[in-house]
């Protein structure tokens, strides 16, 4: 069961790039890394998923070093609406070990 | 993306009553659904895994007789909180997964308040 560690909270000014790092030292060969965003009183929303190197979509980028023991979610030019809790999970495509949420990172965007 | 709904979105009940929460996958068939509980300022905690047509698998510390889960079809799972007490007040979230894929699709959550 790959455990994840993230900073509890981060603050950023509007318009800045935000990088949130997640440590997963025990990640298994078949594990993927998935990030979710959660607003208060809502269910989590999928942001991005990757296995290695770099993945980019319309909202974020995910950087994964060669050893895959960590990953960094990058949010370009954040706005106030990006204030939320961000969770990283690790698990394989067919197993159940990606269902356990860590503490998450509470991002606060400041005007 | 796939859509998961929950009903009701908010419920207030008296202590000792039972409350049923529905989780539906609207545009896909979910072989597996999951139920989470989230207390204020805390992370999501997995309660149980629900597979269509079979008994749910509960996480350690979750009372199966108190939290009844039924997954009668590929698009519907229900969670019934029996004999609810104030300490059961929480935000309950379900998710569904397409068979063989890692990504979970989460419902909007149900806020339960037990008086």
Tab-separated table of C-alpha atoms in Angstrom, chain B:
chain	number	residue	atom	x	y	z
B	1	UNK	CA	-16.513	12.674	-18.317
B	2	UNK	CA	-18.602	10.129	-16.471
B	3	UNK	CA	-21.210	11.527	-14.102
B	4	UNK	CA	-22.102	10.218	-10.673
B	5	UNK	CA	-25.058	11.601	-8.746
B	6	UNK	CA	-26.074	11.309	-5.121
B	7	UNK	CA	-29.437	11.782	-3.479
B	8	UNK	CA	-30.225	13.492	-1.252
B	9	UNK	CA	-27.600	16.212	-1.206
B	10	UNK	CA	-28.476	17.112	2.350
B	11	UNK	CA	-30.476	15.358	5.036
B	12	UNK	CA	-31.315	16.134	8.635
B	13	UNK	CA	-32.761	13.411	10.805
B	14	UNK	CA	-33.519	12.628	14.409
B	15	UNK	CA	-31.330	10.348	16.430
B	16	UNK	CA	-32.396	6.720	16.133
B	17	UNK	CA	-33.815	6.938	12.640
B	18	UNK	CA	-32.386	5.378	9.491
B	19	UNK	CA	-31.272	7.292	6.434
B	20	UNK	CA	-30.748	5.979	2.914
B	21	UNK	CA	-28.348	7.633	0.479
B	22	UNK	CA	-28.388	6.744	-3.211
B	23	UNK	CA	-25.416	6.792	-5.559
B	24	UNK	CA	-26.027	6.518	-9.291
B	25	UNK	CA	-23.723	6.355	-12.290
B	26	UNK	CA	-25.665	8.292	-14.899
B	27	UNK	CA	-23.942	7.516	-18.156
B	28	UNK	CA	-21.896	4.406	-17.534
B	29	UNK	CA	-22.113	1.074	-15.829
B	30	UNK	CA	-20.061	0.811	-12.681
B	31	UNK	CA	-19.018	-2.620	-11.627
B	32	UNK	CA	-17.541	-1.183	-8.466
B	33	UNK	CA	-18.687	1.691	-6.276
B	34	UNK	CA	-17.059	3.074	-3.167
B	35	UNK	CA	-18.376	4.860	-0.116
B	36	UNK	CA	-16.349	7.430	1.782
B	37	UNK	CA	-16.956	9.516	4.863
B	38	UNK	CA	-15.395	12.896	5.457
B	39	UNK	CA	-15.458	14.841	8.699
B	40	UNK	CA	-14.858	18.606	8.705
B	41	UNK	CA	-11.310	19.624	7.826
B	42	UNK	CA	-10.313	15.994	7.366
B	43	UNK	CA	-9.505	13.761	4.437
B	44	UNK	CA	-11.800	11.204	2.863
B	45	UNK	CA	-11.930	7.863	4.625
B	46	UNK	CA	-12.903	4.788	2.675
B	47	UNK	CA	-15.775	2.973	4.353
B	48	UNK	CA	-16.551	0.152	1.970
B	49	UNK	CA	-16.270	-1.199	-1.537
B	50	UNK	CA	-19.474	-2.203	-3.234
B	51	UNK	CA	-19.561	-4.691	-6.083
B	52	UNK	CA	-22.698	-5.283	-8.108
B	53	UNK	CA	-24.456	-8.451	-7.114
B	54	UNK	CA	-22.243	-9.299	-4.175
B	55	UNK	CA	-21.732	-8.296	-0.574
B	56	UNK	CA	-19.830	-5.133	0.156
B	57	UNK	CA	-16.341	-5.220	1.601
B	58	UNK	CA	-16.013	-3.014	4.657
B	59	UNK	CA	-12.862	-1.335	5.904
B	60	UNK	CA	-11.605	-2.077	9.364
B	61	UNK	CA	-13.557	-0.253	12.019
B	62	UNK	CA	-16.659	0.279	9.895
B	63	UNK	CA	-19.713	-1.529	11.279
B	64	UNK	CA	-21.410	-3.415	8.480
B	65	UNK	CA	-24.639	-3.731	10.455
B	66	UNK	CA	-24.807	0.007	10.930
B	67	UNK	CA	-23.851	1.025	7.426
B	68	UNK	CA	-25.841	-1.198	5.086
B	69	UNK	CA	-24.705	-1.152	1.493
B	70	UNK	CA	-26.673	-2.537	-1.424
B	71	UNK	CA	-25.434	-2.589	-5.015
B	72	UNK	CA	-28.416	-4.024	-6.816
B	73	UNK	CA	-27.583	-2.856	-10.318
B	74	UNK	CA	-24.645	-1.601	-12.344
B	75	UNK	CA	-25.823	1.978	-11.933
B	76	UNK	CA	-27.070	2.151	-8.356
B	77	UNK	CA	-25.584	1.639	-4.931
B	78	UNK	CA	-27.256	2.632	-1.683
B	79	UNK	CA	-25.868	3.333	1.765
B	80	UNK	CA	-28.262	3.111	4.685
B	81	UNK	CA	-27.168	4.550	8.000
B	82	UNK	CA	-29.211	2.630	10.537
B	83	UNK	CA	-30.150	4.015	13.948
B	84	UNK	CA	-28.236	7.168	13.253
B	85	UNK	CA	-26.619	9.091	16.096
B	86	UNK	CA	-25.095	12.567	16.211
B	87	UNK	CA	-21.593	11.137	15.793
B	88	UNK	CA	-22.677	9.786	12.395
B	89	UNK	CA	-23.108	13.335	11.182
B	90	UNK	CA	-20.667	13.689	8.318
B	91	UNK	CA	-20.237	14.216	4.594
B	92	UNK	CA	-20.770	10.960	2.732
B	93	UNK	CA	-19.297	10.633	-0.749
B	94	UNK	CA	-19.626	7.816	-3.237
B	95	UNK	CA	-17.509	7.082	-6.263
B	96	UNK	CA	-17.722	4.703	-9.170
B	97	UNK	CA	-15.080	3.097	-11.293
B	98	UNK	CA	-15.260	1.666	-14.753
B	99	UNK	CA	-14.100	-1.886	-14.716
B	100	UNK	CA	-10.341	-2.165	-15.082
B	101	UNK	CA	-9.639	1.572	-14.980
B	102	UNK	CA	-7.943	3.451	-12.172
B	103	UNK	CA	-9.889	6.677	-12.367
B	104	UNK	CA	-12.716	7.137	-9.923
B	105	UNK	CA	-15.672	9.371	-10.633
B	106	UNK	CA	-17.010	10.977	-7.496
B	107	UNK	CA	-20.508	12.008	-6.579
B	108	UNK	CA	-21.248	15.462	-5.166
B	109	UNK	CA	-21.637	14.139	-1.636
B	110	UNK	CA	-24.438	13.997	0.923
B	111	UNK	CA	-24.354	16.063	4.101
B	112	UNK	CA	-25.939	14.106	6.944
B	113	UNK	CA	-26.844	15.872	10.162
B	114	UNK	CA	-28.242	13.808	13.018
B	115	UNK	CA	-29.940	15.796	15.736
